[in-house]
């Protein structure tokens, strides 16, 4: 398993950054290779991605979610194996640090090559920059889910 960690400071309040991140179906607007996310319920999402010409579908489950603080998830079905945590740190009234840490287990030839070459890490770095641009350009979240999901 490879671990990727990326941090970006965004010029919006913590609640705005967090609220936007809960809008999973909008991830294709800033995540390269993500074609579609369908939110099945408060805990579960179905992802369709295309990396290196290879399309994958997989499901994720949110295992821990605390508003304005963190969202943790893991894959539950499909060929993709990953788990991650995105955390939100208030820097001041109008700035937030967003940190993403992902453990990824490449499964196919394309994914393994992307991991070894650093493509996955670069893609995640770009996704975080695009999230920054996306939320700062909007200035407000397009929606929010402020429920609590506790581990276990």
Short mmCIF file of N, CA and C in Angstrom, two decimals:
data_model
loop_
_atom_site.label_atom_id
_atom_site.label_comp_id
_atom_site.label_asym_id
_atom_site.label_seq_id
_atom_site.Cartn_x
_atom_site.Cartn_y
_atom_site.Cartn_z
N UNK A 1 0.84 -1.18 0.00
CA UNK A 1 0.00 0.00 0.00
C UNK A 1 0.88 1.23 0.00
N UNK A 2 0.50 2.22 -0.79
CA UNK A 2 1.20 3.51 -0.83
C UNK A 2 0.40 4.54 -0.06
N UNK A 3 1.09 5.42 0.63
CA UNK A 3 0.44 6.51 1.35
C UNK A 3 0.77 7.81 0.64
N UNK A 4 -0.28 8.59 0.39
CA UNK A 4 -0.13 9.90 -0.23
C UNK A 4 -0.71 10.92 0.73
N UNK A 5 0.03 11.99 0.95
CA UNK A 5 -0.42 13.06 1.85
C UNK A 5 -0.27 14.38 1.11
N UNK A 6 -1.32 15.18 1.12
CA UNK A 6 -1.28 16.48 0.46
C UNK A 6 -2.08 17.48 1.29
N UNK A 7 -1.54 18.69 1.41
CA UNK A 7 -2.17 19.75 2.19
C UNK A 7 -2.30 20.99 1.33
N UNK A 8 -3.44 21.68 1.49
CA UNK A 8 -3.65 22.93 0.79
C UNK A 8 -4.36 23.89 1.74
N UNK A 9 -3.95 25.16 1.71
CA UNK A 9 -4.63 26.20 2.48
C UNK A 9 -5.60 26.91 1.55
N UNK A 10 -6.85 27.02 1.99
CA UNK A 10 -7.88 27.65 1.18
C UNK A 10 -8.37 28.92 1.87
N UNK A 11 -8.74 29.88 1.06
CA UNK A 11 -9.18 31.17 1.58
C UNK A 11 -10.70 31.20 1.71
N UNK A 12 -11.19 30.32 2.60
CA UNK A 12 -12.60 30.28 2.99
C UNK A 12 -12.65 29.81 4.44
N UNK A 13 -13.71 30.13 5.17
CA UNK A 13 -13.85 29.64 6.54
C UNK A 13 -13.93 28.11 6.57
N UNK A 14 -13.60 27.53 7.72
CA UNK A 14 -13.57 26.08 7.84
C UNK A 14 -14.91 25.44 7.49
N UNK A 15 -16.02 26.04 7.91
CA UNK A 15 -17.32 25.43 7.62
C UNK A 15 -17.60 25.41 6.12
N UNK A 16 -17.11 26.40 5.38
CA UNK A 16 -17.33 26.45 3.93
C UNK A 16 -16.53 25.34 3.24
N UNK A 17 -15.27 25.18 3.62
CA UNK A 17 -14.43 24.13 3.03
C UNK A 17 -15.01 22.76 3.35
N UNK A 18 -15.37 22.54 4.60
CA UNK A 18 -15.95 21.25 5.01
C UNK A 18 -17.26 20.98 4.28
N UNK A 19 -18.15 21.97 4.28
CA UNK A 19 -19.45 21.78 3.64
C UNK A 19 -19.29 21.39 2.17
N UNK A 20 -18.36 22.06 1.46
CA UNK A 20 -18.18 21.73 0.05
C UNK A 20 -17.66 20.32 -0.12
N UNK A 21 -16.76 19.90 0.76
CA UNK A 21 -16.20 18.54 0.64
C UNK A 21 -17.28 17.48 0.83
N UNK A 22 -18.36 17.78 1.55
CA UNK A 22 -19.44 16.80 1.74
C UNK A 22 -20.31 16.64 0.50
N UNK A 23 -20.08 17.45 -0.51
CA UNK A 23 -20.85 17.37 -1.75
C UNK A 23 -20.13 16.44 -2.73
N UNK A 24 -20.14 15.16 -2.41
CA UNK A 24 -19.36 14.16 -3.13
C UNK A 24 -19.67 14.11 -4.62
N UNK A 25 -20.92 14.32 -4.99
CA UNK A 25 -21.29 14.23 -6.40
C UNK A 25 -20.65 15.34 -7.24
N UNK A 26 -20.08 16.36 -6.59
CA UNK A 26 -19.39 17.43 -7.31
C UNK A 26 -17.89 17.18 -7.45
N UNK A 27 -17.37 16.10 -6.89
CA UNK A 27 -15.94 15.81 -6.99
C UNK A 27 -15.42 15.79 -8.43
N UNK A 28 -16.19 15.29 -9.41
CA UNK A 28 -15.66 15.31 -10.78
C UNK A 28 -15.30 16.71 -11.29
N UNK A 29 -15.82 17.75 -10.66
CA UNK A 29 -15.49 19.11 -11.08
C UNK A 29 -14.04 19.48 -10.75
N UNK A 30 -13.43 18.80 -9.79
CA UNK A 30 -12.06 19.14 -9.43
C UNK A 30 -11.13 17.93 -9.29
N UNK A 31 -11.67 16.72 -9.38
CA UNK A 31 -10.82 15.53 -9.26
C UNK A 31 -10.62 14.89 -10.64
N UNK A 32 -9.37 14.92 -11.08
CA UNK A 32 -9.01 14.34 -12.36
C UNK A 32 -9.22 12.82 -12.33
N UNK A 33 -9.83 12.30 -13.36
CA UNK A 33 -10.04 10.86 -13.45
C UNK A 33 -11.33 10.38 -12.80
N UNK A 34 -12.00 11.23 -12.04
CA UNK A 34 -13.27 10.86 -11.44
C UNK A 34 -14.37 11.25 -12.42
N UNK A 35 -15.04 10.25 -12.96
CA UNK A 35 -16.10 10.53 -13.93
C UNK A 35 -17.43 10.82 -13.26
N UNK A 36 -17.73 10.04 -12.20
CA UNK A 36 -19.03 10.21 -11.54
C UNK A 36 -18.98 9.64 -10.14
N UNK A 37 -19.69 10.30 -9.23
CA UNK A 37 -19.93 9.76 -7.89
C UNK A 37 -21.43 9.84 -7.65
N UNK A 38 -21.98 8.73 -7.21
CA UNK A 38 -23.40 8.69 -6.85
C UNK A 38 -23.47 8.44 -5.35
N UNK A 39 -24.10 9.38 -4.65
CA UNK A 39 -24.25 9.21 -3.20
C UNK A 39 -25.46 8.30 -2.97
N UNK A 40 -25.22 7.15 -2.38
CA UNK A 40 -26.27 6.15 -2.17
C UNK A 40 -27.07 6.43 -0.89
N UNK A 41 -26.38 6.88 0.15
CA UNK A 41 -27.01 7.29 1.41
C UNK A 41 -25.97 8.11 2.17
N UNK A 42 -26.22 8.41 3.44
CA UNK A 42 -25.31 9.27 4.20
C UNK A 42 -23.91 8.69 4.34
N UNK A 43 -23.78 7.39 4.28
CA UNK A 43 -22.48 6.71 4.48
C UNK A 43 -21.82 6.19 3.21
N UNK A 44 -22.59 5.96 2.15
CA UNK A 44 -22.08 5.20 1.01
C UNK A 44 -22.14 5.97 -0.31
N UNK A 45 -21.07 5.81 -1.08
CA UNK A 45 -20.96 6.43 -2.41
C UNK A 45 -20.47 5.39 -3.41
N UNK A 46 -20.94 5.50 -4.65
CA UNK A 46 -20.46 4.67 -5.75
C UNK A 46 -19.64 5.57 -6.67
N UNK A 47 -18.40 5.18 -6.93
CA UNK A 47 -17.46 5.95 -7.74
C UNK A 47 -17.27 5.29 -9.10
N UNK A 48 -17.13 6.10 -10.13
CA UNK A 48 -16.68 5.66 -11.44
C UNK A 48 -15.48 6.51 -11.80
N UNK A 49 -14.34 5.84 -12.00
CA UNK A 49 -13.10 6.55 -12.33
C UNK A 49 -12.53 6.00 -13.63
N UNK A 50 -11.64 6.79 -14.21
CA UNK A 50 -10.91 6.34 -15.39
C UNK A 50 -9.48 6.84 -15.25
N UNK A 51 -8.55 5.90 -15.07
CA UNK A 51 -7.14 6.22 -14.89
C UNK A 51 -6.34 5.43 -15.91
N UNK A 52 -5.55 6.12 -16.70
CA UNK A 52 -4.73 5.44 -17.70
C UNK A 52 -5.56 4.64 -18.68
N UNK A 53 -6.75 5.12 -18.98
CA UNK A 53 -7.63 4.43 -19.91
C UNK A 53 -8.41 3.27 -19.31
N UNK A 54 -8.22 3.02 -18.02
CA UNK A 54 -8.90 1.91 -17.35
C UNK A 54 -10.02 2.46 -16.48
N UNK A 55 -11.25 2.01 -16.76
CA UNK A 55 -12.41 2.46 -15.97
C UNK A 55 -12.62 1.50 -14.81
N UNK A 56 -12.84 2.06 -13.65
CA UNK A 56 -13.10 1.28 -12.44
C UNK A 56 -14.37 1.82 -11.77
N UNK A 57 -15.13 0.90 -11.19
CA UNK A 57 -16.27 1.26 -10.35
C UNK A 57 -16.04 0.63 -8.99
N UNK A 58 -16.29 1.39 -7.95
CA UNK A 58 -16.13 0.88 -6.60
C UNK A 58 -17.02 1.68 -5.66
N UNK A 59 -17.26 1.08 -4.50
CA UNK A 59 -18.08 1.72 -3.47
C UNK A 59 -17.21 2.09 -2.28
N UNK A 60 -17.58 3.19 -1.64
CA UNK A 60 -16.89 3.61 -0.43
C UNK A 60 -17.90 3.77 0.71
N UNK A 61 -17.37 3.64 1.91
CA UNK A 61 -18.16 3.83 3.11
C UNK A 61 -17.46 4.86 3.99
N UNK A 62 -18.20 5.85 4.44
CA UNK A 62 -17.67 6.81 5.39
C UNK A 62 -17.70 6.14 6.76
N UNK A 63 -16.55 6.11 7.41
CA UNK A 63 -16.45 5.42 8.70
C UNK A 63 -16.33 6.38 9.88
N UNK A 64 -16.05 7.65 9.59
CA UNK A 64 -15.95 8.66 10.65
C UNK A 64 -16.16 10.02 10.00
N UNK A 65 -17.08 10.78 10.53
CA UNK A 65 -17.33 12.12 10.01
C UNK A 65 -17.75 13.03 11.15
N UNK A 66 -16.96 14.09 11.33
CA UNK A 66 -17.23 15.08 12.36
C UNK A 66 -17.23 16.45 11.69
N UNK A 67 -18.37 17.15 11.67
CA UNK A 67 -18.44 18.43 10.95
C UNK A 67 -17.31 19.39 11.33
N UNK A 68 -16.77 20.03 10.30
CA UNK A 68 -15.69 21.03 10.39
C UNK A 68 -14.38 20.45 10.90
N UNK A 69 -14.27 19.11 10.96
CA UNK A 69 -13.06 18.50 11.48
C UNK A 69 -12.49 17.42 10.55
N UNK A 70 -13.29 16.38 10.22
CA UNK A 70 -12.72 15.29 9.43
C UNK A 70 -13.80 14.44 8.77
N UNK A 71 -13.35 13.73 7.71
CA UNK A 71 -14.15 12.71 7.04
C UNK A 71 -13.18 11.57 6.71
N UNK A 72 -13.48 10.37 7.18
CA UNK A 72 -12.65 9.19 6.90
C UNK A 72 -13.51 8.18 6.14
N UNK A 73 -12.89 7.47 5.19
CA UNK A 73 -13.61 6.51 4.38
C UNK A 73 -12.72 5.32 4.04
N UNK A 74 -13.37 4.31 3.48
CA UNK A 74 -12.66 3.13 2.96
C UNK A 74 -13.48 2.55 1.82
N UNK A 75 -12.82 1.84 0.93
CA UNK A 75 -13.54 1.15 -0.12
C UNK A 75 -14.16 -0.12 0.45
N UNK A 76 -15.29 -0.51 -0.13
CA UNK A 76 -15.97 -1.71 0.34
C UNK A 76 -16.17 -2.73 -0.77
N UNK A 77 -16.24 -2.29 -2.03
CA UNK A 77 -16.41 -3.20 -3.17
C UNK A 77 -15.61 -2.69 -4.35
N UNK A 78 -15.39 -3.57 -5.31
CA UNK A 78 -14.71 -3.18 -6.53
C UNK A 78 -13.24 -3.52 -6.50
N UNK A 79 -12.56 -3.23 -7.62
CA UNK A 79 -11.15 -3.54 -7.77
C UNK A 79 -10.23 -2.54 -7.09
N UNK A 80 -10.76 -1.40 -6.71
CA UNK A 80 -9.95 -0.35 -6.10
C UNK A 80 -9.92 -0.55 -4.59
N UNK A 81 -8.73 -0.47 -4.00
CA UNK A 81 -8.57 -0.60 -2.56
C UNK A 81 -7.91 0.66 -2.03
N UNK A 82 -8.63 1.37 -1.16
CA UNK A 82 -8.07 2.57 -0.56
C UNK A 82 -8.81 2.90 0.72
N UNK A 83 -8.15 3.72 1.53
CA UNK A 83 -8.81 4.32 2.68
C UNK A 83 -8.18 5.69 2.84
N UNK A 84 -8.92 6.60 3.44
CA UNK A 84 -8.37 7.93 3.55
C UNK A 84 -9.04 8.76 4.63
N UNK A 85 -8.42 9.91 4.84
CA UNK A 85 -8.91 10.88 5.82
C UNK A 85 -8.65 12.27 5.28
N UNK A 86 -9.68 13.07 5.25
CA UNK A 86 -9.50 14.49 4.94
C UNK A 86 -9.84 15.24 6.21
N UNK A 87 -8.94 16.15 6.61
CA UNK A 87 -9.16 16.91 7.84
C UNK A 87 -9.13 18.40 7.52
N UNK A 88 -9.81 19.15 8.35
CA UNK A 88 -9.99 20.59 8.16
C UNK A 88 -9.52 21.30 9.43
N UNK A 89 -8.58 22.22 9.27
CA UNK A 89 -8.05 22.96 10.41
C UNK A 89 -8.29 24.44 10.20
N UNK A 90 -9.01 25.06 11.11
CA UNK A 90 -9.24 26.50 11.05
C UNK A 90 -7.93 27.23 11.30
N UNK A 91 -7.54 28.08 10.36
CA UNK A 91 -6.33 28.89 10.54
C UNK A 91 -6.69 30.25 11.11
N UNK A 92 -7.78 30.83 10.61
CA UNK A 92 -8.36 32.06 11.14
C UNK A 92 -9.78 32.14 10.59
N UNK A 93 -10.43 33.26 10.72
CA UNK A 93 -11.84 33.39 10.32
C UNK A 93 -12.08 33.09 8.84
N UNK A 94 -11.06 33.32 7.99
CA UNK A 94 -11.28 33.18 6.54
C UNK A 94 -10.30 32.23 5.86
N UNK A 95 -9.55 31.46 6.63
CA UNK A 95 -8.58 30.53 6.04
C UNK A 95 -8.65 29.17 6.73
N UNK A 96 -8.52 28.12 5.91
CA UNK A 96 -8.60 26.74 6.41
C UNK A 96 -7.50 25.90 5.77
N UNK A 97 -6.90 25.05 6.54
CA UNK A 97 -5.95 24.06 6.01
C UNK A 97 -6.72 22.76 5.80
N UNK A 98 -6.64 22.23 4.59
CA UNK A 98 -7.28 20.97 4.24
C UNK A 98 -6.16 19.96 3.99
N UNK A 99 -6.17 18.87 4.74
CA UNK A 99 -5.14 17.85 4.58
C UNK A 99 -5.79 16.53 4.20
N UNK A 100 -5.27 15.92 3.14
CA UNK A 100 -5.76 14.65 2.65
C UNK A 100 -4.66 13.61 2.80
N UNK A 101 -4.98 12.51 3.46
CA UNK A 101 -4.05 11.38 3.59
C UNK A 101 -4.78 10.15 3.07
N UNK A 102 -4.17 9.49 2.08
CA UNK A 102 -4.79 8.31 1.49
C UNK A 102 -3.81 7.14 1.47
N UNK A 103 -4.31 5.97 1.81
CA UNK A 103 -3.58 4.72 1.63
C UNK A 103 -4.21 4.03 0.42
N UNK A 104 -3.40 3.80 -0.59
CA UNK A 104 -3.90 3.25 -1.85
C UNK A 104 -3.15 1.96 -2.16
N UNK A 105 -3.91 0.93 -2.51
CA UNK A 105 -3.31 -0.33 -2.94
C UNK A 105 -3.61 -0.50 -4.42
N UNK A 106 -2.64 -0.19 -5.28
CA UNK A 106 -2.87 -0.34 -6.72
C UNK A 106 -3.15 -1.81 -7.06
N UNK A 107 -4.16 -2.06 -7.90
CA UNK A 107 -4.56 -3.43 -8.19
C UNK A 107 -4.22 -3.86 -9.61
N UNK A 108 -4.45 -3.00 -10.58
CA UNK A 108 -4.20 -3.37 -11.96
C UNK A 108 -2.84 -2.88 -12.44
N UNK A 109 -2.47 -3.29 -13.64
CA UNK A 109 -1.19 -2.90 -14.23
C UNK A 109 -1.10 -1.38 -14.35
N UNK A 110 -2.17 -0.74 -14.84
CA UNK A 110 -2.15 0.72 -15.02
C UNK A 110 -1.99 1.43 -13.68
N UNK A 111 -2.70 0.96 -12.65
CA UNK A 111 -2.62 1.58 -11.35
C UNK A 111 -1.24 1.40 -10.72
N UNK A 112 -0.67 0.21 -10.88
CA UNK A 112 0.66 -0.04 -10.33
C UNK A 112 1.71 0.83 -11.01
N UNK A 113 1.59 0.97 -12.32
CA UNK A 113 2.53 1.84 -13.06
C UNK A 113 2.36 3.29 -12.63
N UNK A 114 1.11 3.72 -12.44
CA UNK A 114 0.85 5.10 -12.00
C UNK A 114 1.40 5.35 -10.61
N UNK A 115 1.34 4.35 -9.75
CA UNK A 115 1.87 4.48 -8.40
C UNK A 115 3.39 4.58 -8.42
N UNK A 116 4.04 3.67 -9.13
CA UNK A 116 5.50 3.64 -9.19
C UNK A 116 6.06 4.92 -9.81
N UNK A 117 5.40 5.43 -10.83
CA UNK A 117 5.89 6.62 -11.53
C UNK A 117 5.57 7.92 -10.80
N UNK A 118 4.77 7.86 -9.74
CA UNK A 118 4.40 9.07 -9.00
C UNK A 118 3.18 9.76 -9.56
N UNK A 119 2.55 9.17 -10.56
CA UNK A 119 1.38 9.79 -11.19
C UNK A 119 0.23 9.95 -10.21
N UNK A 120 0.01 8.97 -9.35
CA UNK A 120 -1.10 9.05 -8.39
C UNK A 120 -0.87 10.21 -7.43
N UNK A 121 0.34 10.34 -6.91
CA UNK A 121 0.64 11.44 -5.98
C UNK A 121 0.48 12.80 -6.68
N UNK A 122 0.95 12.90 -7.92
CA UNK A 122 0.79 14.16 -8.66
C UNK A 122 -0.67 14.47 -8.94
N UNK A 123 -1.44 13.44 -9.23
CA UNK A 123 -2.88 13.65 -9.50
C UNK A 123 -3.57 14.17 -8.25
N UNK A 124 -3.26 13.59 -7.10
CA UNK A 124 -3.88 14.03 -5.85
C UNK A 124 -3.46 15.46 -5.52
N UNK A 125 -2.20 15.78 -5.75
CA UNK A 125 -1.73 17.16 -5.54
C UNK A 125 -2.53 18.12 -6.43
N UNK A 126 -2.72 17.75 -7.68
CA UNK A 126 -3.51 18.57 -8.60
C UNK A 126 -4.96 18.67 -8.16
N UNK A 127 -5.53 17.55 -7.68
CA UNK A 127 -6.91 17.57 -7.20
C UNK A 127 -7.08 18.55 -6.05
N UNK A 128 -6.13 18.59 -5.15
CA UNK A 128 -6.20 19.51 -4.02
C UNK A 128 -6.08 20.96 -4.48
N UNK A 129 -5.22 21.22 -5.44
CA UNK A 129 -5.12 22.59 -6.00
C UNK A 129 -6.43 22.98 -6.68
N UNK A 130 -7.01 22.02 -7.41
CA UNK A 130 -8.28 22.31 -8.09
C UNK A 130 -9.42 22.51 -7.08
N UNK A 131 -9.39 21.77 -5.95
CA UNK A 131 -10.38 22.01 -4.90
C UNK A 131 -10.25 23.42 -4.38
N UNK A 132 -9.01 23.84 -4.13
CA UNK A 132 -8.75 25.21 -3.66
C UNK A 132 -9.34 26.23 -4.64
N UNK A 133 -9.04 26.07 -5.91
CA UNK A 133 -9.57 26.98 -6.94
C UNK A 133 -11.10 26.94 -6.97
N UNK A 134 -11.64 25.73 -6.89
CA UNK A 134 -13.09 25.53 -6.96
C UNK A 134 -13.81 26.26 -5.83
N UNK A 135 -13.38 26.04 -4.58
CA UNK A 135 -14.08 26.63 -3.45
C UNK A 135 -13.81 28.13 -3.34
N UNK A 136 -12.59 28.56 -3.66
CA UNK A 136 -12.31 30.00 -3.58
C UNK A 136 -13.06 30.75 -4.67
N UNK A 137 -13.20 30.16 -5.83
CA UNK A 137 -13.95 30.81 -6.91
C UNK A 137 -15.43 30.91 -6.55
N UNK A 138 -15.98 29.83 -5.98
CA UNK A 138 -17.39 29.83 -5.57
C UNK A 138 -17.61 30.80 -4.42
N UNK A 139 -16.69 30.77 -3.43
CA UNK A 139 -16.83 31.62 -2.26
C UNK A 139 -17.82 31.10 -1.24
N UNK A 140 -18.62 30.13 -1.63
CA UNK A 140 -19.61 29.53 -0.73
C UNK A 140 -19.78 28.08 -1.16
N UNK A 141 -20.17 27.24 -0.21
CA UNK A 141 -20.39 25.84 -0.53
C UNK A 141 -21.69 25.68 -1.31
N UNK A 142 -21.73 24.69 -2.19
CA UNK A 142 -22.93 24.43 -2.99
C UNK A 142 -23.97 23.64 -2.21
N UNK A 143 -23.61 23.19 -1.03
CA UNK A 143 -24.51 22.42 -0.18
C UNK A 143 -23.75 22.01 1.07
N UNK A 144 -24.40 21.20 1.90
CA UNK A 144 -23.73 20.74 3.12
C UNK A 144 -24.46 19.54 3.67
N UNK A 145 -23.70 18.65 4.30
CA UNK A 145 -24.26 17.60 5.13
C UNK A 145 -23.48 17.65 6.42
N UNK A 146 -24.17 17.97 7.51
CA UNK A 146 -23.48 18.24 8.77
C UNK A 146 -23.76 17.15 9.82
N UNK A 147 -24.15 15.98 9.35
CA UNK A 147 -24.40 14.88 10.27
C UNK A 147 -23.11 14.31 10.85
N UNK A 148 -23.24 13.51 11.88
CA UNK A 148 -22.10 12.88 12.55
C UNK A 148 -22.15 11.40 12.29
N UNK A 149 -21.04 10.85 11.83
CA UNK A 149 -20.90 9.40 11.67
C UNK A 149 -19.78 8.99 12.61
N UNK A 150 -20.07 8.05 13.51
CA UNK A 150 -19.06 7.64 14.47
C UNK A 150 -18.46 6.30 14.06
N UNK A 151 -17.18 6.12 14.32
CA UNK A 151 -16.52 4.86 13.96
C UNK A 151 -17.14 3.69 14.70
N UNK A 152 -17.06 2.51 14.05
CA UNK A 152 -17.53 1.28 14.70
C UNK A 152 -18.96 1.12 14.52
#
